[in-house]
Amino acid sequence: MATRKEQDEISDSHVNDGSCLSNMQCVLTPDTEGYDQAVDNNLRFHFFVQIGESDPTSFPIQKKRASREFLRTVAHLRPRTNTFGAVARVRNALAYATHKFFQDNGFVWVASPIITASDCEGAGEQFYVTTLISNNAEGGSLVKDIPSTKDGRVDWSQVYTFGPTFRAENSNTSRHLAEFWVKYVLENCKEDMDFFNTWIEKGIIDRLNDVVEKNFVHLSYSDAIELLVGSKKKFEFPVKWGLDLQSEHERYITEVAFGGRPVIIRDYPKEIKAFYMRENDDGKTVAAMDLLVPRVGELIGGSQREERLDYLEARLDELNLNKDSYWWYLDLRRYGSVPHAGFGLGFERLVQFATGMDNIRDTIPFPRVPGSAEF
């Protein structure tokens, strides 16, 4: 029961089971017909709803609008609000659409490891994995010193997880997937999207329709740097060839320079990218790409992988990385490899892009940030 109000012997209740935004209104009066009327026929029902009692005077979320900051402190209850109920439904639709797209296109879902002993980016920060309750008097029991990683990919032909890997073919898979995501949400979450358009970000539906209807802009990294320098705009972070693009640069490109159109930037300097990305013929750049979208910036990052063993070993030497630590990865090249590519997507960024939520912490049921794990 979302709300209940009693006045002059009239009970006005609004009921919602969480499956949609709209409430069902129930108005009861003392003279409601049929209250104590006997019925001769049998009553059949397919399911019944059991209602748990809640004291409205002590319930943490009152009817007045609560701030997002406050709602993060009651993350276990905030899905009961209109905003976070809508976010949860859109998130569910996006997750389903992701699986549907890849399954319909012949991909195999794999469960890649969350914790690995390989530093796939070449510069990961190390952390400790310990037992929760130690048997040692000195405290934490060290299991292994493990570098953090964003990769958990395997070398099959067409596989995906939430951070998909796909075979490099002459196709625009990332664009088709983005179109599919947006179409699915617009077609299957209309009521929720109307809510976001009214209360969260006016114009969000038009912005998402642009993703479907307009062509993506293709831009090389070098051209992007030239565009930013030529804009004469003062950025907080410097713009120079060889430096990574910051969020302010990415948003300027997609929101200002190209009027809200998604932009694909490719061919980044190899010095700012991971060792496994395929070196281009110029010897200075790699076959890497980022998909930039309005408000969020980078939504997808991907690259063609280096399938040539000698190039891969040379790159590891350049970065002073221990090749013994990557024995299994080198084996994948040593024992037969083909040109292939992959991309990674920040799922919460996708939810943020689709809903217009300002803070990414509001796109996930229980956000985790450094120093905070209350739930």
Short mmCIF file of C-alpha atoms in Angstrom, two decimals:
data_model
loop_
_atom_site.label_atom_id
_atom_site.label_comp_id
_atom_site.label_asym_id
_atom_site.label_seq_id
_atom_site.Cartn_x
_atom_site.Cartn_y
_atom_site.Cartn_z
CA MET A 1 0.00 0.00 0.00
CA ALA A 2 1.67 3.18 -1.20
CA THR A 3 -0.56 5.67 0.63
CA ARG A 4 -3.74 5.62 2.70
CA LYS A 5 -5.88 8.53 3.81
CA GLU A 6 -9.04 8.43 5.90
CA GLN A 7 -11.39 11.38 6.13
CA ASP A 8 -15.10 11.60 7.02
CA GLU A 9 -15.45 7.81 7.15
CA ILE A 10 -14.01 7.49 3.64
CA SER A 11 -10.84 5.44 3.15
CA ASP A 12 -8.76 6.41 0.10
CA SER A 13 -5.91 3.96 -0.55
CA HIS A 14 -3.35 3.71 -3.35
CA VAL A 15 -1.90 0.24 -3.92
CA ASN A 16 1.21 -0.65 -5.95
CA ASP A 17 2.98 -4.00 -6.33
CA GLY A 18 6.16 -2.44 -7.78
CA SER A 19 5.67 -3.77 -11.32
CA CYS A 20 4.77 -0.36 -12.77
CA LEU A 21 4.66 3.31 -11.87
CA SER A 22 0.87 3.72 -11.64
CA ASN A 23 -1.02 3.06 -8.43
CA MET A 24 -4.44 1.42 -8.17
CA GLN A 25 -6.87 3.59 -6.23
CA CYS A 26 -9.30 1.96 -3.80
CA VAL A 27 -12.07 4.07 -2.22
CA LEU A 28 -14.11 2.47 0.58
CA THR A 29 -17.09 3.91 2.44
CA PRO A 30 -19.20 2.47 5.31
CA ASP A 31 -22.12 1.89 2.93
CA THR A 32 -20.09 0.00 0.32
CA GLU A 33 -22.41 -2.63 -1.15
CA GLY A 34 -21.53 -6.29 -0.80
CA TYR A 35 -19.43 -5.96 2.33
CA ASP A 36 -21.35 -8.61 4.28
CA GLN A 37 -23.35 -10.13 1.46
CA ALA A 38 -23.37 -13.94 1.32
CA VAL A 39 -22.36 -15.52 -2.00
CA ASP A 40 -23.64 -18.96 -2.99
CA ASN A 41 -20.98 -19.64 -5.62
CA ASN A 42 -17.40 -20.78 -5.01
CA LEU A 43 -14.65 -18.18 -5.12
CA ARG A 44 -11.66 -19.06 -7.29
CA PHE A 45 -8.39 -17.19 -7.16
CA HIS A 46 -5.07 -17.62 -8.93
CA PHE A 47 -2.94 -15.89 -6.32
CA PHE A 48 -3.34 -13.80 -3.23
CA VAL A 49 -1.42 -10.86 -1.82
CA GLN A 50 -0.30 -10.82 1.78
CA ILE A 51 0.16 -7.35 3.22
CA GLY A 52 2.77 -6.63 5.87
CA GLU A 53 1.94 -3.91 8.36
CA SER A 54 4.05 -0.75 8.54
CA ASP A 55 3.68 2.15 10.93
CA PRO A 56 3.40 5.24 8.68
CA THR A 57 4.53 7.55 11.48
CA SER A 58 7.93 5.85 11.86
CA PHE A 59 8.55 4.82 8.24
CA PRO A 60 11.84 6.57 7.24
CA ILE A 61 10.57 7.75 3.83
CA GLN A 62 7.69 10.16 4.30
CA LYS A 63 5.32 11.38 1.61
CA LYS A 64 7.20 14.64 1.11
CA ARG A 65 9.99 14.50 -1.46
CA ALA A 66 13.26 13.21 0.02
CA SER A 67 16.70 14.17 -1.27
CA ARG A 68 18.81 11.65 -3.18
CA GLU A 69 21.52 12.01 -0.53
CA PHE A 70 19.11 10.96 2.21
CA LEU A 71 17.72 8.07 0.16
CA ARG A 72 21.24 6.64 -0.23
CA THR A 73 21.30 6.19 3.56
CA VAL A 74 18.18 3.99 3.32
CA ALA A 75 19.13 2.14 0.15
CA HIS A 76 17.23 -0.94 1.34
CA LEU A 77 13.97 1.04 1.30
CA ARG A 78 14.43 3.49 -1.57
CA PRO A 79 13.11 1.10 -4.29
CA ARG A 80 9.67 1.86 -2.79
CA THR A 81 9.88 5.42 -4.12
CA ASN A 82 8.67 6.29 -7.62
CA THR A 83 12.13 7.32 -8.84
CA PHE A 84 14.06 4.27 -7.70
CA GLY A 85 11.27 1.89 -8.58
CA ALA A 86 11.49 3.25 -12.13
CA VAL A 87 15.31 2.97 -12.12
CA ALA A 88 15.04 -0.68 -11.03
CA ARG A 89 12.59 -1.50 -13.82
CA VAL A 90 14.72 0.20 -16.49
CA ARG A 91 17.83 -1.53 -15.14
CA ASN A 92 16.02 -4.87 -15.38
CA ALA A 93 14.95 -4.11 -18.96
CA LEU A 94 18.51 -3.20 -19.97
CA ALA A 95 19.92 -6.37 -18.42
CA TYR A 96 17.34 -8.48 -20.23
CA ALA A 97 17.95 -6.65 -23.52
CA THR A 98 21.69 -7.27 -23.19
CA HIS A 99 21.24 -11.02 -22.85
CA LYS A 100 18.58 -11.09 -25.59
CA PHE A 101 20.76 -9.24 -28.10
CA PHE A 102 23.77 -11.50 -27.68
CA GLN A 103 21.76 -14.72 -27.43
CA ASP A 104 19.80 -13.85 -30.59
CA ASN A 105 23.10 -13.21 -32.39
CA GLY A 106 24.68 -16.55 -31.52
CA PHE A 107 26.92 -15.52 -28.62
CA VAL A 108 27.65 -17.81 -25.68
CA TRP A 109 27.40 -16.40 -22.15
CA VAL A 110 30.41 -17.13 -19.94
CA ALA A 111 31.04 -16.37 -16.27
CA SER A 112 34.42 -14.63 -16.28
CA PRO A 113 36.37 -14.44 -13.00
CA ILE A 114 35.91 -11.36 -10.88
CA ILE A 115 39.23 -11.77 -9.05
CA THR A 116 42.21 -12.82 -11.16
CA ALA A 117 45.97 -12.97 -10.71
CA SER A 118 46.64 -11.18 -14.01
CA ASP A 119 47.05 -7.43 -14.36
CA CYS A 120 45.36 -7.01 -17.71
CA GLU A 121 45.78 -3.24 -17.89
CA GLY A 122 49.47 -3.36 -17.07
CA ALA A 123 49.22 -0.85 -14.24
CA GLY A 124 46.71 -2.22 -11.77
CA GLU A 125 46.86 -1.37 -8.11
CA GLN A 126 47.43 -4.35 -5.85
CA PHE A 127 45.18 -5.39 -3.02
CA TYR A 128 44.91 -8.22 -0.53
CA VAL A 129 42.33 -10.98 -0.45
CA THR A 130 41.97 -12.23 3.12
CA THR A 131 39.73 -14.53 5.11
CA LEU A 132 36.97 -12.75 6.98
CA ILE A 133 37.82 -14.41 10.30
CA SER A 134 41.50 -15.10 10.75
CA ASN A 135 43.04 -18.02 12.60
CA ASN A 136 46.24 -16.04 13.02
CA ALA A 137 46.86 -14.03 16.14
CA GLU A 138 48.38 -11.21 14.08
CA GLY A 139 45.16 -10.46 12.19
CA GLY A 140 44.35 -10.89 8.50
CA SER A 141 45.37 -14.11 6.81
CA LEU A 142 46.95 -13.30 3.48
CA VAL A 143 45.65 -15.47 0.67
CA LYS A 144 47.43 -13.86 -2.26
CA ASP A 145 48.75 -10.52 -3.43
CA ILE A 146 46.59 -9.89 -6.46
CA PRO A 147 46.53 -7.01 -8.93
CA SER A 148 43.12 -5.53 -9.61
CA THR A 149 41.78 -6.04 -13.11
CA LYS A 150 39.05 -4.94 -15.42
CA ASP A 151 39.47 -7.99 -17.67
CA GLY A 152 38.31 -11.54 -17.22
CA ARG A 153 38.01 -12.48 -20.83
CA VAL A 154 38.53 -15.80 -22.54
CA ASP A 155 39.64 -16.47 -26.09
CA TRP A 156 36.57 -18.10 -27.65
CA SER A 157 35.03 -17.01 -30.93
CA GLN A 158 31.74 -15.39 -29.87
CA VAL A 159 31.22 -15.02 -26.13
CA TYR A 160 29.93 -12.36 -23.80
CA THR A 161 29.54 -11.48 -20.16
CA PHE A 162 28.70 -8.07 -18.65
CA GLY A 163 31.77 -6.64 -20.33
CA PRO A 164 31.37 -8.51 -23.64
CA THR A 165 34.02 -9.89 -25.98
CA PHE A 166 33.13 -10.39 -29.60
CA ARG A 167 34.74 -11.66 -32.78
CA ALA A 168 36.22 -8.93 -34.99
CA GLU A 169 34.09 -8.91 -38.11
CA ASN A 170 33.18 -6.18 -40.56
CA SER A 171 30.16 -5.00 -38.58
CA ASN A 172 29.02 -2.20 -36.29
CA THR A 173 28.12 -4.48 -33.41
CA SER A 174 28.55 -1.81 -30.74
CA ARG A 175 26.27 0.61 -32.60
CA HIS A 176 23.64 -2.07 -33.25
CA LEU A 177 23.73 -3.02 -29.59
CA ALA A 178 23.31 0.61 -28.49
CA GLU A 179 20.33 0.96 -30.84
CA PHE A 180 18.82 -2.24 -29.50
CA TRP A 181 19.21 -1.15 -25.87
CA VAL A 182 17.57 2.21 -26.48
CA LYS A 183 14.73 0.84 -28.61
CA TYR A 184 13.97 -1.83 -26.03
CA VAL A 185 13.74 0.67 -23.16
CA LEU A 186 11.63 3.15 -25.14
CA GLU A 187 9.22 0.43 -26.26
CA ASN A 188 8.97 -1.55 -23.02
CA CYS A 189 9.36 1.09 -20.29
CA LYS A 190 7.18 3.87 -21.69
CA GLU A 191 5.52 4.85 -18.41
CA ASP A 192 8.83 4.94 -16.56
CA MET A 193 10.50 6.92 -19.36
CA ASP A 194 7.66 9.45 -19.28
CA PHE A 195 8.32 9.77 -15.54
CA PHE A 196 12.04 10.41 -16.11
CA ASN A 197 11.21 12.88 -18.87
CA THR A 198 8.94 14.83 -16.51
CA TRP A 199 10.82 14.69 -13.21
CA ILE A 200 14.48 13.83 -13.86
CA GLU A 201 15.65 15.12 -17.25
CA LYS A 202 13.35 16.96 -19.60
CA GLY A 203 14.05 15.91 -23.18
CA ILE A 204 15.55 12.52 -22.32
CA ILE A 205 13.20 10.66 -24.67
CA ASP A 206 14.23 12.88 -27.60
CA ARG A 207 17.88 12.36 -26.65
CA LEU A 208 17.48 8.59 -26.68
CA ASN A 209 15.59 8.69 -29.96
CA ASP A 210 18.56 10.53 -31.47
CA VAL A 211 20.74 7.52 -30.63
CA VAL A 212 18.47 5.35 -32.76
CA GLU A 213 17.80 7.75 -35.63
CA LYS A 214 21.08 9.64 -36.15
CA ASN A 215 24.35 8.24 -37.45
CA PHE A 216 27.21 7.97 -34.99
CA VAL A 217 30.16 10.29 -35.60
CA HIS A 218 33.49 8.53 -36.29
CA LEU A 219 36.59 10.45 -35.25
CA SER A 220 40.24 9.56 -34.82
CA TYR A 221 41.98 10.48 -31.57
CA SER A 222 44.24 12.89 -33.49
CA ASP A 223 41.22 14.64 -35.02
CA ALA A 224 39.59 14.84 -31.58
CA ILE A 225 42.67 16.55 -30.13
CA GLU A 226 42.71 18.99 -33.04
CA LEU A 227 39.01 19.74 -32.49
CA LEU A 228 39.51 20.41 -28.76
CA VAL A 229 42.55 22.63 -29.30
CA GLY A 230 40.72 24.55 -32.03
CA SER A 231 37.71 25.18 -29.79
CA LYS A 232 39.70 27.73 -27.73
CA LYS A 233 37.73 26.56 -24.69
CA LYS A 234 39.51 26.55 -21.34
CA PHE A 235 39.45 23.05 -19.90
CA GLU A 236 40.46 22.05 -16.40
CA PHE A 237 42.74 19.33 -17.79
CA PRO A 238 45.28 20.04 -20.56
CA VAL A 239 44.65 18.95 -24.14
CA LYS A 240 47.70 17.52 -25.85
CA TRP A 241 48.43 14.62 -28.20
CA GLY A 242 49.55 11.70 -26.07
CA LEU A 243 47.38 12.54 -23.05
CA ASP A 244 44.19 10.66 -22.27
CA LEU A 245 40.86 12.38 -22.83
CA GLN A 246 39.10 13.43 -19.63
CA SER A 247 35.36 13.40 -19.00
CA GLU A 248 35.10 17.14 -19.69
CA HIS A 249 36.74 16.63 -23.10
CA GLU A 250 34.50 13.70 -23.97
CA ARG A 251 31.32 15.56 -23.03
CA TYR A 252 32.38 18.65 -24.99
CA ILE A 253 32.90 16.53 -28.10
CA THR A 254 29.55 14.78 -27.97
CA GLU A 255 27.37 17.51 -26.41
CA VAL A 256 28.79 20.69 -27.93
CA ALA A 257 30.83 19.87 -31.01
CA PHE A 258 28.34 17.34 -32.40
CA GLY A 259 25.08 18.47 -30.83
CA GLY A 260 24.33 15.45 -28.68
CA ARG A 261 25.21 12.74 -31.19
CA PRO A 262 27.13 9.66 -30.00
CA VAL A 263 30.78 9.75 -31.09
CA ILE A 264 33.19 6.86 -31.69
CA ILE A 265 36.85 7.83 -31.21
CA ARG A 266 39.47 5.40 -32.49
CA ASP A 267 43.24 4.95 -32.89
CA TYR A 268 44.57 6.09 -29.52
CA PRO A 269 48.30 6.52 -28.72
CA LYS A 270 49.65 3.16 -27.62
CA GLU A 271 51.40 4.71 -24.60
CA ILE A 272 48.08 5.41 -22.88
CA LYS A 273 46.46 2.07 -23.68
CA ALA A 274 46.84 -1.50 -22.45
CA PHE A 275 49.58 -3.83 -23.72
CA TYR A 276 47.18 -6.24 -25.43
CA MET A 277 45.75 -3.72 -27.93
CA ARG A 278 46.82 -4.25 -31.53
CA GLU A 279 49.48 -1.86 -32.79
CA ASN A 280 48.59 0.06 -35.94
CA ASP A 281 50.90 0.30 -38.94
CA ASP A 282 52.11 3.77 -37.89
CA GLY A 283 53.78 2.26 -34.80
CA LYS A 284 52.39 5.07 -32.61
CA THR A 285 48.73 4.19 -32.17
CA VAL A 286 46.65 1.13 -31.41
CA ALA A 287 43.32 -0.13 -32.74
CA ALA A 288 41.32 1.06 -29.75
CA MET A 289 37.97 2.80 -29.65
CA ASP A 290 35.65 4.55 -27.19
CA LEU A 291 31.94 5.25 -27.62
CA LEU A 292 31.03 8.62 -26.12
CA VAL A 293 27.46 9.64 -25.31
CA PRO A 294 25.95 12.87 -23.92
CA ARG A 295 25.94 13.46 -20.13
CA VAL A 296 27.95 10.32 -19.40
CA GLY A 297 31.01 10.57 -21.65
CA GLU A 298 32.64 7.19 -22.28
CA LEU A 299 30.02 4.44 -22.33
CA ILE A 300 31.97 1.71 -24.13
CA GLY A 301 35.70 1.11 -24.47
CA GLY A 302 37.13 -1.55 -26.73
CA SER A 303 39.93 -2.60 -29.01
CA GLN A 304 41.22 -5.13 -31.45
CA ARG A 305 43.49 -7.50 -29.54
CA GLU A 306 47.10 -8.11 -30.53
CA GLU A 307 47.07 -11.59 -32.07
CA ARG A 308 50.77 -11.54 -33.12
CA LEU A 309 52.90 -13.24 -30.47
CA ASP A 310 56.13 -11.38 -31.30
CA TYR A 311 54.42 -7.98 -31.08
CA LEU A 312 52.80 -8.95 -27.80
CA GLU A 313 56.08 -10.07 -26.23
CA ALA A 314 57.83 -6.92 -27.45
CA ARG A 315 55.11 -4.75 -25.91
CA LEU A 316 55.43 -6.53 -22.56
CA ASP A 317 59.18 -5.89 -22.66
CA GLU A 318 58.60 -2.18 -23.45
CA LEU A 319 56.42 -1.84 -20.37
CA ASN A 320 58.80 -3.88 -18.17
CA LEU A 321 56.06 -6.39 -17.41
CA ASN A 322 57.03 -9.87 -16.28
CA LYS A 323 56.15 -12.21 -19.15
CA ASP A 324 56.02 -15.17 -16.77
CA SER A 325 52.95 -13.61 -15.16
CA TYR A 326 51.18 -13.70 -18.51
CA TRP A 327 52.14 -17.24 -19.55
CA TRP A 328 48.53 -18.29 -20.09
CA TYR A 329 47.76 -15.22 -22.21
CA LEU A 330 50.83 -15.78 -24.38
CA ASP A 331 49.82 -19.44 -24.78
CA LEU A 332 46.58 -18.30 -26.38
CA ARG A 333 48.66 -16.63 -29.09
CA ARG A 334 51.36 -19.29 -29.25
CA TYR A 335 48.94 -22.13 -29.97
CA GLY A 336 46.86 -20.55 -32.69
CA SER A 337 45.18 -17.16 -32.67
CA VAL A 338 43.12 -15.13 -35.12
CA PRO A 339 42.26 -11.42 -35.35
CA HIS A 340 39.68 -10.67 -32.69
CA ALA A 341 38.34 -7.75 -30.69
CA GLY A 342 36.30 -6.93 -27.62
CA PHE A 343 34.67 -4.12 -25.74
CA GLY A 344 33.69 -3.39 -22.17
CA LEU A 345 30.63 -1.52 -21.01
CA GLY A 346 29.98 0.12 -17.66
CA PHE A 347 26.45 -1.16 -17.01
CA GLU A 348 25.70 1.52 -14.40
CA ARG A 349 26.76 4.16 -16.93
CA LEU A 350 24.25 2.67 -19.36
CA VAL A 351 21.50 2.88 -16.74
CA GLN A 352 22.55 6.46 -15.99
CA PHE A 353 22.41 7.35 -19.70
CA ALA A 354 18.96 5.77 -20.10
CA THR A 355 17.39 7.33 -16.99
CA GLY A 356 19.07 10.74 -16.75
CA MET A 357 20.11 10.22 -13.13
CA ASP A 358 22.84 12.70 -12.16
CA ASN A 359 24.79 10.45 -9.78
CA ILE A 360 25.86 6.97 -10.80
CA ARG A 361 25.36 5.81 -7.19
CA ASP A 362 21.63 6.11 -7.83
CA THR A 363 21.67 3.57 -10.67
CA ILE A 364 22.54 0.52 -8.57
CA PRO A 365 20.58 -0.89 -5.62
CA PHE A 366 23.48 -0.91 -3.14
CA PRO A 367 26.38 1.28 -4.32
CA ARG A 368 29.89 0.58 -3.03
CA VAL A 369 32.35 3.43 -2.62
CA PRO A 370 35.68 3.61 -0.75
CA GLY A 371 35.05 3.66 2.97
CA SER A 372 31.35 2.89 2.70
CA ALA A 373 29.71 -0.55 2.73
CA GLU A 374 26.76 -0.11 5.05
CA PHE A 375 24.53 -2.72 3.47
#
